[in-house]
mmCIF file of C-alpha atoms and ligand atoms in Angstrom:
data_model
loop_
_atom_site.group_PDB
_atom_site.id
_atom_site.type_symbol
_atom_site.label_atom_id
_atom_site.label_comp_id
_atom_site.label_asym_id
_atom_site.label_seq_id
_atom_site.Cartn_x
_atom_site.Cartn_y
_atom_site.Cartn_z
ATOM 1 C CA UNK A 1 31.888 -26.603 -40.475
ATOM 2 C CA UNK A 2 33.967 -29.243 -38.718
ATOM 3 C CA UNK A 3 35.907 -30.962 -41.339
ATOM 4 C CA UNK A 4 37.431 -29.386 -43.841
ATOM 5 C CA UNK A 5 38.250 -32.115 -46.477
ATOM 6 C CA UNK A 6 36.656 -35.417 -46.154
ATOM 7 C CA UNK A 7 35.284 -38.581 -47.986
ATOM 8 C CA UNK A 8 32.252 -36.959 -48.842
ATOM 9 C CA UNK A 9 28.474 -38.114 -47.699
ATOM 10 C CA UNK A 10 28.073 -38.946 -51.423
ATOM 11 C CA UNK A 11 30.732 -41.348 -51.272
ATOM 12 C CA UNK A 12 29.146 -43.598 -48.757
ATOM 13 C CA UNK A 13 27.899 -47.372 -49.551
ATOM 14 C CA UNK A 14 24.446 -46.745 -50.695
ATOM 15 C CA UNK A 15 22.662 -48.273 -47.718
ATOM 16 C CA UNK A 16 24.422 -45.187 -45.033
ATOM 17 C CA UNK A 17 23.580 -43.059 -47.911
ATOM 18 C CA UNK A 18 19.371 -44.316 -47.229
ATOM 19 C CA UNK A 19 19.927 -44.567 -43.347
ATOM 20 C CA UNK A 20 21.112 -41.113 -43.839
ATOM 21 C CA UNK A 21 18.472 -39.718 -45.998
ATOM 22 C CA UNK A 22 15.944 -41.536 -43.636
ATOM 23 C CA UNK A 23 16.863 -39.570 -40.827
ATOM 24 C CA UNK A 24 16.490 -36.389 -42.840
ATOM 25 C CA UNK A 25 13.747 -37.288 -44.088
ATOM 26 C CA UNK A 26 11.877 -38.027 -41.051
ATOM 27 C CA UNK A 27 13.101 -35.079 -39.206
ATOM 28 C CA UNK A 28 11.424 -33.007 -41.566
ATOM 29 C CA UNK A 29 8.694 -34.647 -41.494
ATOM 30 C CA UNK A 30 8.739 -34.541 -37.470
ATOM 31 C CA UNK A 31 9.223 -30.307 -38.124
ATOM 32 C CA UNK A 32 6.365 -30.539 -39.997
ATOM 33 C CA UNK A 33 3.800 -32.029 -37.880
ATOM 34 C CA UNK A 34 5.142 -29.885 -35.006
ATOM 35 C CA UNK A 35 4.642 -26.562 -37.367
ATOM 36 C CA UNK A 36 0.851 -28.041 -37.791
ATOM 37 C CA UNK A 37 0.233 -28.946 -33.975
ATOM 38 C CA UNK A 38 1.660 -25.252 -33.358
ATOM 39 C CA UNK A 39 -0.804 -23.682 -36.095
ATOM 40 C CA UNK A 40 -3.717 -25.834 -35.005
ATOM 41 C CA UNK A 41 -3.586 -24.977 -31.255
ATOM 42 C CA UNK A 42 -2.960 -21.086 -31.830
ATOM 43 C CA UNK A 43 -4.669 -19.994 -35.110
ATOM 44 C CA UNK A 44 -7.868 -19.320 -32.971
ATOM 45 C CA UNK A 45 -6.690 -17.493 -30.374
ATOM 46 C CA UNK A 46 -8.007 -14.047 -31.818
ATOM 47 C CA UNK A 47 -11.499 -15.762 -33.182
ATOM 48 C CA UNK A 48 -10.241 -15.509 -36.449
ATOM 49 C CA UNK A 49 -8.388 -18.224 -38.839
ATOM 50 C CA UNK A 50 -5.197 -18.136 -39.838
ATOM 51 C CA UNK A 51 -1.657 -17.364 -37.794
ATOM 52 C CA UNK A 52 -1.463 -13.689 -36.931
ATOM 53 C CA UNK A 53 0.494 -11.293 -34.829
ATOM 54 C CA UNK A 54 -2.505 -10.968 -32.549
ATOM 55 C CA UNK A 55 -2.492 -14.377 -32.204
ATOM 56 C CA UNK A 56 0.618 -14.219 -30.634
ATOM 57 C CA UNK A 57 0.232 -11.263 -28.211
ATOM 58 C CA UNK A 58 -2.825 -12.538 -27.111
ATOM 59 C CA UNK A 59 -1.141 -15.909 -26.304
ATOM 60 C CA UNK A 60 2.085 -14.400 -24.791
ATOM 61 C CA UNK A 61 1.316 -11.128 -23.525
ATOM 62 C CA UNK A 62 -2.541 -11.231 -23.192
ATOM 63 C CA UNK A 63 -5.511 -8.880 -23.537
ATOM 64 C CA UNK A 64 -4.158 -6.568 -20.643
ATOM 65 C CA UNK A 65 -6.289 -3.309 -21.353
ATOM 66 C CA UNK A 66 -9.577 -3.254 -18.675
ATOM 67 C CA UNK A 67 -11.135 -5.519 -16.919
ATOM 68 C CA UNK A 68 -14.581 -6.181 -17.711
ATOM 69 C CA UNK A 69 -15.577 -3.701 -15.253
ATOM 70 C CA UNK A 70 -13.370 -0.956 -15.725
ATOM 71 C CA UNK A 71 -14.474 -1.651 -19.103
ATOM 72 C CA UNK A 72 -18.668 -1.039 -18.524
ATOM 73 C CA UNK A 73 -18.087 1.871 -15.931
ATOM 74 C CA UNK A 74 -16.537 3.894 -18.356
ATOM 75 C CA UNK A 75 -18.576 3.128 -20.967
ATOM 76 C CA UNK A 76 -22.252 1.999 -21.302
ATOM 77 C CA UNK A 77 -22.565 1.653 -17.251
ATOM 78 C CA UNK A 78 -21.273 5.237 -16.426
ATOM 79 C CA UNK A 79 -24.926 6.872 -16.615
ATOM 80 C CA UNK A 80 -26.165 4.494 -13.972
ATOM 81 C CA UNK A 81 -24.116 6.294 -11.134
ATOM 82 C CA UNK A 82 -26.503 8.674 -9.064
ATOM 83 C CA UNK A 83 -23.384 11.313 -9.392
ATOM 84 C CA UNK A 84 -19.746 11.495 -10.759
ATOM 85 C CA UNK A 85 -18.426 11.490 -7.377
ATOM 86 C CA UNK A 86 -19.595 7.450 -6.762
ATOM 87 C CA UNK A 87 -18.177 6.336 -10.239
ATOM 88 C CA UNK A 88 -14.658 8.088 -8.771
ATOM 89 C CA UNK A 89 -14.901 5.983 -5.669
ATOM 90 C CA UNK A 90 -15.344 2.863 -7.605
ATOM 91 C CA UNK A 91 -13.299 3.880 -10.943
ATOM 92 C CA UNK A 92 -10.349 4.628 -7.960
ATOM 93 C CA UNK A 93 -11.204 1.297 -6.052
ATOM 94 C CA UNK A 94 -11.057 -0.603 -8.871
ATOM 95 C CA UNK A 95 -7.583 0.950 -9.960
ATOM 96 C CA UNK A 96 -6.267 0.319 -6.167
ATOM 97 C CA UNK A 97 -6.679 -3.328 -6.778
ATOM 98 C CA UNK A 98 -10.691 -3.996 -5.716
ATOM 99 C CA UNK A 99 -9.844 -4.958 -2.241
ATOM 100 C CA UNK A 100 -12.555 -7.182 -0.159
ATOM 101 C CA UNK A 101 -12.360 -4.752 2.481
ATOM 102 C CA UNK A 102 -13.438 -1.143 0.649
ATOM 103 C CA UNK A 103 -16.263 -3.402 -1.300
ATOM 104 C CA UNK A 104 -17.880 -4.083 2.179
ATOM 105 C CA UNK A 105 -16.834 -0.447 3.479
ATOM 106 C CA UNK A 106 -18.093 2.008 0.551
ATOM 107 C CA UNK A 107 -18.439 0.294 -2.607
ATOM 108 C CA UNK A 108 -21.428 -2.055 -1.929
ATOM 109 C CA UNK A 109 -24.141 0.337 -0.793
ATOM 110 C CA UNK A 110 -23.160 2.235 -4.059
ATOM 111 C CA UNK A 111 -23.597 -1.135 -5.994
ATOM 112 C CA UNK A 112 -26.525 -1.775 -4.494
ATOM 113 C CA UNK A 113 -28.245 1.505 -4.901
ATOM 114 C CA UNK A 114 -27.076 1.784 -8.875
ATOM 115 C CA UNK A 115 -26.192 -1.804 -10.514
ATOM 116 C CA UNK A 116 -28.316 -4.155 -8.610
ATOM 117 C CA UNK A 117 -31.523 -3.012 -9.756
ATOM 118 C CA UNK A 118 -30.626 -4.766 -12.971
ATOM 119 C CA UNK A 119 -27.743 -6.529 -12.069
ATOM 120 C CA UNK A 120 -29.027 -8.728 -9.060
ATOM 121 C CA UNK A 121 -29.283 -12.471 -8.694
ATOM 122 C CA UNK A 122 -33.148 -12.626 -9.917
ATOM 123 C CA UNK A 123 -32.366 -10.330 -13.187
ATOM 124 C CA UNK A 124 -29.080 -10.401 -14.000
ATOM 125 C CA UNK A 125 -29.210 -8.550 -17.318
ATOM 126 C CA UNK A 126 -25.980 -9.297 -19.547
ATOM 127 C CA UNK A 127 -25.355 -11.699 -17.427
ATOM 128 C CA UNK A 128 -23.787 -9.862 -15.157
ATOM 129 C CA UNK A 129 -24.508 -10.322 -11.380
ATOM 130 C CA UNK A 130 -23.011 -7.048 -8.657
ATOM 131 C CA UNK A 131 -24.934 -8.060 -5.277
ATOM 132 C CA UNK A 132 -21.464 -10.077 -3.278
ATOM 133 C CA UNK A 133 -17.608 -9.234 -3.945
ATOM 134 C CA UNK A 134 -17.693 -12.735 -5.480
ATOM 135 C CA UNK A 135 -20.060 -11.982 -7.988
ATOM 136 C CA UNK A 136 -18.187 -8.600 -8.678
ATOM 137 C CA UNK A 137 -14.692 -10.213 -8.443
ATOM 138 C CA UNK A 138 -15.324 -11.918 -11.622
ATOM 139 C CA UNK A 139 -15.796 -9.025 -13.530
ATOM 140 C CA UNK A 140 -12.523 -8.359 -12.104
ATOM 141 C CA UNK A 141 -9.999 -10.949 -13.439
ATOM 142 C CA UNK A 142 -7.252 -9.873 -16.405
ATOM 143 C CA UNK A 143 -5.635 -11.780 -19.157
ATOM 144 C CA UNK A 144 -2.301 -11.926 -18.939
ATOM 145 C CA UNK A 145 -0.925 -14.353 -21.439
ATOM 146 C CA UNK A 146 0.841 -17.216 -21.141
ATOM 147 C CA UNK A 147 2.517 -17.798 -17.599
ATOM 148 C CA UNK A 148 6.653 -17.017 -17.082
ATOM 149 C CA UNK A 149 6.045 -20.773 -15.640
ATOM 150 C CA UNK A 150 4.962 -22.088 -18.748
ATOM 151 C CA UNK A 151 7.227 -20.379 -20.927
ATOM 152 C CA UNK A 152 10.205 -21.351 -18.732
ATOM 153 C CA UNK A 153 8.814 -25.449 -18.742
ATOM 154 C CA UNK A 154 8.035 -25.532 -22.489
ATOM 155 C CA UNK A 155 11.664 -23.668 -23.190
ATOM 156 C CA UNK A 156 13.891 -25.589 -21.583
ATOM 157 C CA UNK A 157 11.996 -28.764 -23.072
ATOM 158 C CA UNK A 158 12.465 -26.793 -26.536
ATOM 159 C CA UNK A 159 15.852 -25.843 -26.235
ATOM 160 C CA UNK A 160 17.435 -29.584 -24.628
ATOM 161 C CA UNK A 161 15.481 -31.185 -27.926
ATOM 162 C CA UNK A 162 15.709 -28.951 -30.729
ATOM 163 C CA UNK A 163 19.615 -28.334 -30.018
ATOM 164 C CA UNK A 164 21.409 -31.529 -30.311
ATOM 165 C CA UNK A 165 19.020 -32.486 -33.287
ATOM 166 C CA UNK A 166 20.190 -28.948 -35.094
ATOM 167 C CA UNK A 167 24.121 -30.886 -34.129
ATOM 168 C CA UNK A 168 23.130 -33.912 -35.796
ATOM 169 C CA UNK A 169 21.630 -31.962 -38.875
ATOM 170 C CA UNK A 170 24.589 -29.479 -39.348
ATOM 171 C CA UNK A 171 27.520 -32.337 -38.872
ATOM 172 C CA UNK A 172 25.390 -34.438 -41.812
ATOM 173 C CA UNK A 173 25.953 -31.019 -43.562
ATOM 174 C CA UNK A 174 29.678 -30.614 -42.759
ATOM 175 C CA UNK A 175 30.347 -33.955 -44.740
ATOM 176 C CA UNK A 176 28.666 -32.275 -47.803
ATOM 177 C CA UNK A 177 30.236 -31.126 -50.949
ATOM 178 C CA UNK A 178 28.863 -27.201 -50.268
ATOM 179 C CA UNK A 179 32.090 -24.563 -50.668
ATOM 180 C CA UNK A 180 33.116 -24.295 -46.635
ATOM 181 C CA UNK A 181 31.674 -21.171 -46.655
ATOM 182 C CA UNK A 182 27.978 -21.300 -47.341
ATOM 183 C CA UNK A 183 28.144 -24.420 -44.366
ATOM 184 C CA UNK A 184 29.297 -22.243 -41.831
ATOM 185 C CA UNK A 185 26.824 -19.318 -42.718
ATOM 186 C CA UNK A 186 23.728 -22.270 -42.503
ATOM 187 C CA UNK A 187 25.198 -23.677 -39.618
ATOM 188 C CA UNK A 188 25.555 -20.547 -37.524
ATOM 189 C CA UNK A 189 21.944 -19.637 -38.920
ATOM 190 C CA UNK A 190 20.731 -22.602 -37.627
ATOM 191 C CA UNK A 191 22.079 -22.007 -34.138
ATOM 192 C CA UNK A 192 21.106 -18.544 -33.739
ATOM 193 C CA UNK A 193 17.732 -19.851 -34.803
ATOM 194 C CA UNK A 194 17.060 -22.015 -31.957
ATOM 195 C CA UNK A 195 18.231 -18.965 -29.958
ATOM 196 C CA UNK A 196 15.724 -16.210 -31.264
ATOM 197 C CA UNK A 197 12.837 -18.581 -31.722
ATOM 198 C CA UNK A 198 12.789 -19.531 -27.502
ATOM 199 C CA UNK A 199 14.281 -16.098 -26.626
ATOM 200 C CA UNK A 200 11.445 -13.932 -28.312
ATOM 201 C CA UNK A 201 8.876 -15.730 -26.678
ATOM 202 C CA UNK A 202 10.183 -14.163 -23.353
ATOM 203 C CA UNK A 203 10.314 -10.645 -24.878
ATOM 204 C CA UNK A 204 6.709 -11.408 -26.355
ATOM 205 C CA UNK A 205 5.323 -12.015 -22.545
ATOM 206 C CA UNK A 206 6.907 -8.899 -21.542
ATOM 207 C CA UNK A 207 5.871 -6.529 -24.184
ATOM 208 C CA UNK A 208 3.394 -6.942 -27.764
ATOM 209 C CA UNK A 209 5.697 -5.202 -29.581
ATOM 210 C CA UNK A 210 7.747 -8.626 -29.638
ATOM 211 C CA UNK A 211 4.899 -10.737 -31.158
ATOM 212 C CA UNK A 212 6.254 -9.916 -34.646
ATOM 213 C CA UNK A 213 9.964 -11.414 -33.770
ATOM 214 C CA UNK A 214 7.852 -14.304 -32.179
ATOM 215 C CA UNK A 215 6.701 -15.135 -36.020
ATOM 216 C CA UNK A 216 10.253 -13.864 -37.330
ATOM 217 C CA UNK A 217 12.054 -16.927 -34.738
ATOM 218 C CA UNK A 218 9.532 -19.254 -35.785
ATOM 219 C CA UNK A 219 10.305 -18.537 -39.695
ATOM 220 C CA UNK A 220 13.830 -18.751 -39.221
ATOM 221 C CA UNK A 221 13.626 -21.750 -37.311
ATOM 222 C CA UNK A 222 11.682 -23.358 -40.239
ATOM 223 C CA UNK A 223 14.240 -22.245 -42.446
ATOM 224 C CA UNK A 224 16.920 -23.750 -40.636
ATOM 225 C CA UNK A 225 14.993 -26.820 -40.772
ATOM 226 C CA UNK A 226 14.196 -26.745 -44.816
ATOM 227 C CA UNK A 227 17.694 -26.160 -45.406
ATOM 228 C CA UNK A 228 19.139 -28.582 -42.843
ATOM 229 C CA UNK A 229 16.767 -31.034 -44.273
ATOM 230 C CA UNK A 230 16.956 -30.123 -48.132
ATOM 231 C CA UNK A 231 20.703 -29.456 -48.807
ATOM 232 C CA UNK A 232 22.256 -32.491 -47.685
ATOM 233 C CA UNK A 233 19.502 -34.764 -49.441
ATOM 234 C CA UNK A 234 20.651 -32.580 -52.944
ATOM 235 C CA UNK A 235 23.942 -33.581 -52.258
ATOM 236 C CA UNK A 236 23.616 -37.417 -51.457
ATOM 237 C CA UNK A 237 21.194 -37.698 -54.358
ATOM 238 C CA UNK A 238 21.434 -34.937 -56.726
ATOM 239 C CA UNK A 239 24.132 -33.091 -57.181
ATOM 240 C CA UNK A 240 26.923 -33.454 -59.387
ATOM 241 C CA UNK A 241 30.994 -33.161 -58.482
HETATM 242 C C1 HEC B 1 -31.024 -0.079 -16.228
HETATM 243 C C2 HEC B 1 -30.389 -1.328 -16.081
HETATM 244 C C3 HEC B 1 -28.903 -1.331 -15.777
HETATM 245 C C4 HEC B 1 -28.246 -0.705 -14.749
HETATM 246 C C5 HEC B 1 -28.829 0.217 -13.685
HETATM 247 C C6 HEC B 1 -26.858 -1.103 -14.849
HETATM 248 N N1 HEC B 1 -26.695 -1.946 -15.907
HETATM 249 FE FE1 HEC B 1 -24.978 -2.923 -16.408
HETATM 250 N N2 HEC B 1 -25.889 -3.707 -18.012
HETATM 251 C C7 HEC B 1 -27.214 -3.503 -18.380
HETATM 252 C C8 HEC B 1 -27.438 -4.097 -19.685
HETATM 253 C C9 HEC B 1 -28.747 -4.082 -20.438
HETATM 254 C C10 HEC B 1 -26.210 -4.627 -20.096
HETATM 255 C C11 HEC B 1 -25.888 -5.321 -21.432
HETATM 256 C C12 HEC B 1 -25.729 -4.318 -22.561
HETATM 257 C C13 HEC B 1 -24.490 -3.450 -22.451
HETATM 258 O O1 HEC B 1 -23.375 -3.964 -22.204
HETATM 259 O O2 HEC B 1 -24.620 -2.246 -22.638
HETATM 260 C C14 HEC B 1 -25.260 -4.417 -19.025
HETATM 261 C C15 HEC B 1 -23.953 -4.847 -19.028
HETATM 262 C C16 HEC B 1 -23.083 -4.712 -17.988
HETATM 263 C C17 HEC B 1 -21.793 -5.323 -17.895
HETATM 264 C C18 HEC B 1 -21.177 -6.283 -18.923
HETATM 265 C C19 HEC B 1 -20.430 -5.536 -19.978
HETATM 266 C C20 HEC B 1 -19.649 -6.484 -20.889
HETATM 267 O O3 HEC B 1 -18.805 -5.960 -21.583
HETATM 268 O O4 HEC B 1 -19.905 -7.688 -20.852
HETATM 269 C C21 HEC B 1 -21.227 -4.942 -16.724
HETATM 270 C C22 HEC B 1 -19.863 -5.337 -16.159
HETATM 271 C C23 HEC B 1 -22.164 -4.056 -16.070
HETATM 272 N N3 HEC B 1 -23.285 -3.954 -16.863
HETATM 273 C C24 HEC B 1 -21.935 -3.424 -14.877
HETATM 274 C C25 HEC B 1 -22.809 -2.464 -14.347
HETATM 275 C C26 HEC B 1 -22.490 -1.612 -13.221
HETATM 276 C C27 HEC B 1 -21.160 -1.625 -12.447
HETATM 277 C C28 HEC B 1 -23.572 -0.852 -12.982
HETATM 278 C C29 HEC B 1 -23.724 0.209 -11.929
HETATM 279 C C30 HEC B 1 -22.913 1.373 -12.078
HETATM 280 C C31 HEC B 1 -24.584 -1.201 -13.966
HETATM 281 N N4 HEC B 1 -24.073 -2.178 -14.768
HETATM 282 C C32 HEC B 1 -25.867 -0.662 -13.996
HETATM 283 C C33 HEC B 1 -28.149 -2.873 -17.618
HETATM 284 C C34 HEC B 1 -27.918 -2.112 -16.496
#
């Protein structure tokens, strides 16, 4: 990419050949320690060790099945209702978005008669306290991943870094020996890269399905970085004409 025929890096006085290498070198090293603070902070996520797609779509998208108590009326809780008609006034309040309003209107003299026996201030089995809407409204609350804020701040900060140093990296490369060829396919790699490792993170917030592209940008990203890194060090050091 770029130039065509040129002195080549390998050509250089040896000291540009060592500033050269230095700045590869570091900037892989700098790709490294970024790959390790990204494992370190999100390899828990799911309770479990190691990287995984649920990692991901817990991060991004969240745990957006039930809420806790959507969760215990239909299951283990159901049985406490005096009939089926009281768990479809809650199951439908709590679907309608829990308002303040119904909760001091219908839903808690039902609570009151049904949960509270076990559930007040003074037992609180599980936990679990359903005497006020605040105590309820906590029961209420849903993940929902990582914020479109967030994702938007810690893009554009991605995006304004990582691109100019991907520049730098693939204009060390266009002074390389490689056939013209394989520089253009690595350099075009490398930009579309960048590209799918911030733009799946927005698909990943809006559906799981994404999480796996979230890991595929990330790989490809490292790639880009191993052979941005790797080639032109071969070439300064290594290879022969
Ligand atoms: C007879 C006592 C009893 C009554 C009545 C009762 N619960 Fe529970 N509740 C429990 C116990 C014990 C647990 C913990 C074990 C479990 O989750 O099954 C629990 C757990 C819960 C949890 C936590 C579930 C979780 O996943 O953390 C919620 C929420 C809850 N109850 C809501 C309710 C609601 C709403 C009602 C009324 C419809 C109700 N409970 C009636 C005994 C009771």
């Amino acid at each position: 990419m770029f130039w065509k025929e040129t002195l080549r890096l390998r050509t250089l006085p040896i000291i540009t050949k060592i500033i050269i290498s230095l700045f590869l070198v570091l900037t892989g090293i700098g790709y490294l320690l970024g790959f390790t603070n990204i494992y370190m902070t999100y390899n828990m996520v799911d309770e479990k060790p190691g990287l995984s797609i649920k990692d991901i779509s817990l991060t991004y998208y969240g745990a957006r099945d039930k809420t806790t108590l959507e969760k215990a009326i239909d299951g283990s809780m159901r049985q406490y209702f005096l009939d089926k008609n009281e768990y479809k006034i809650v199951k439908d309040w709590v679907v309608d978005g829990a308002s303040e309003d119904v909760w001091d209107s219908e839903i808690e003299s039902i609570f009151d008669a049904s949960c509270s026996t076990c559930h007040s201030e003074a037992t609180a089995l599980a936990g679990v306290v359903t005497e006020e809407y605040s105590d309820v409204e906590e029961l209420l609350t849903q993940n929902s991943g990582k914020s479109w804020s967030r994702i938007v701040g810690v893009s554009h900060t991605h995006i304004l870094a990582i691109t100019p140093l991907v520049f730098l990296l693939v204009l060390v490369l266009s002074f390389t020996s490689y056939p013209l060829l394989l520089k253009n396919v690595v350099s075009l790699f490398a930009f579309s890269a960048v590209f799918m490792d911030v733009g799946f993170w927005f698909l990943a917030k809006l559906s799981p399905f994404f999480s796996v592209f979230v890991l595929i940008g990330g790989m490809s990203l490292g790639l880009t970085f191993g052979l941005l890194v790797v080639l032109p060090l071969y070439d300064l050091w290594i290879k022969k004409v």
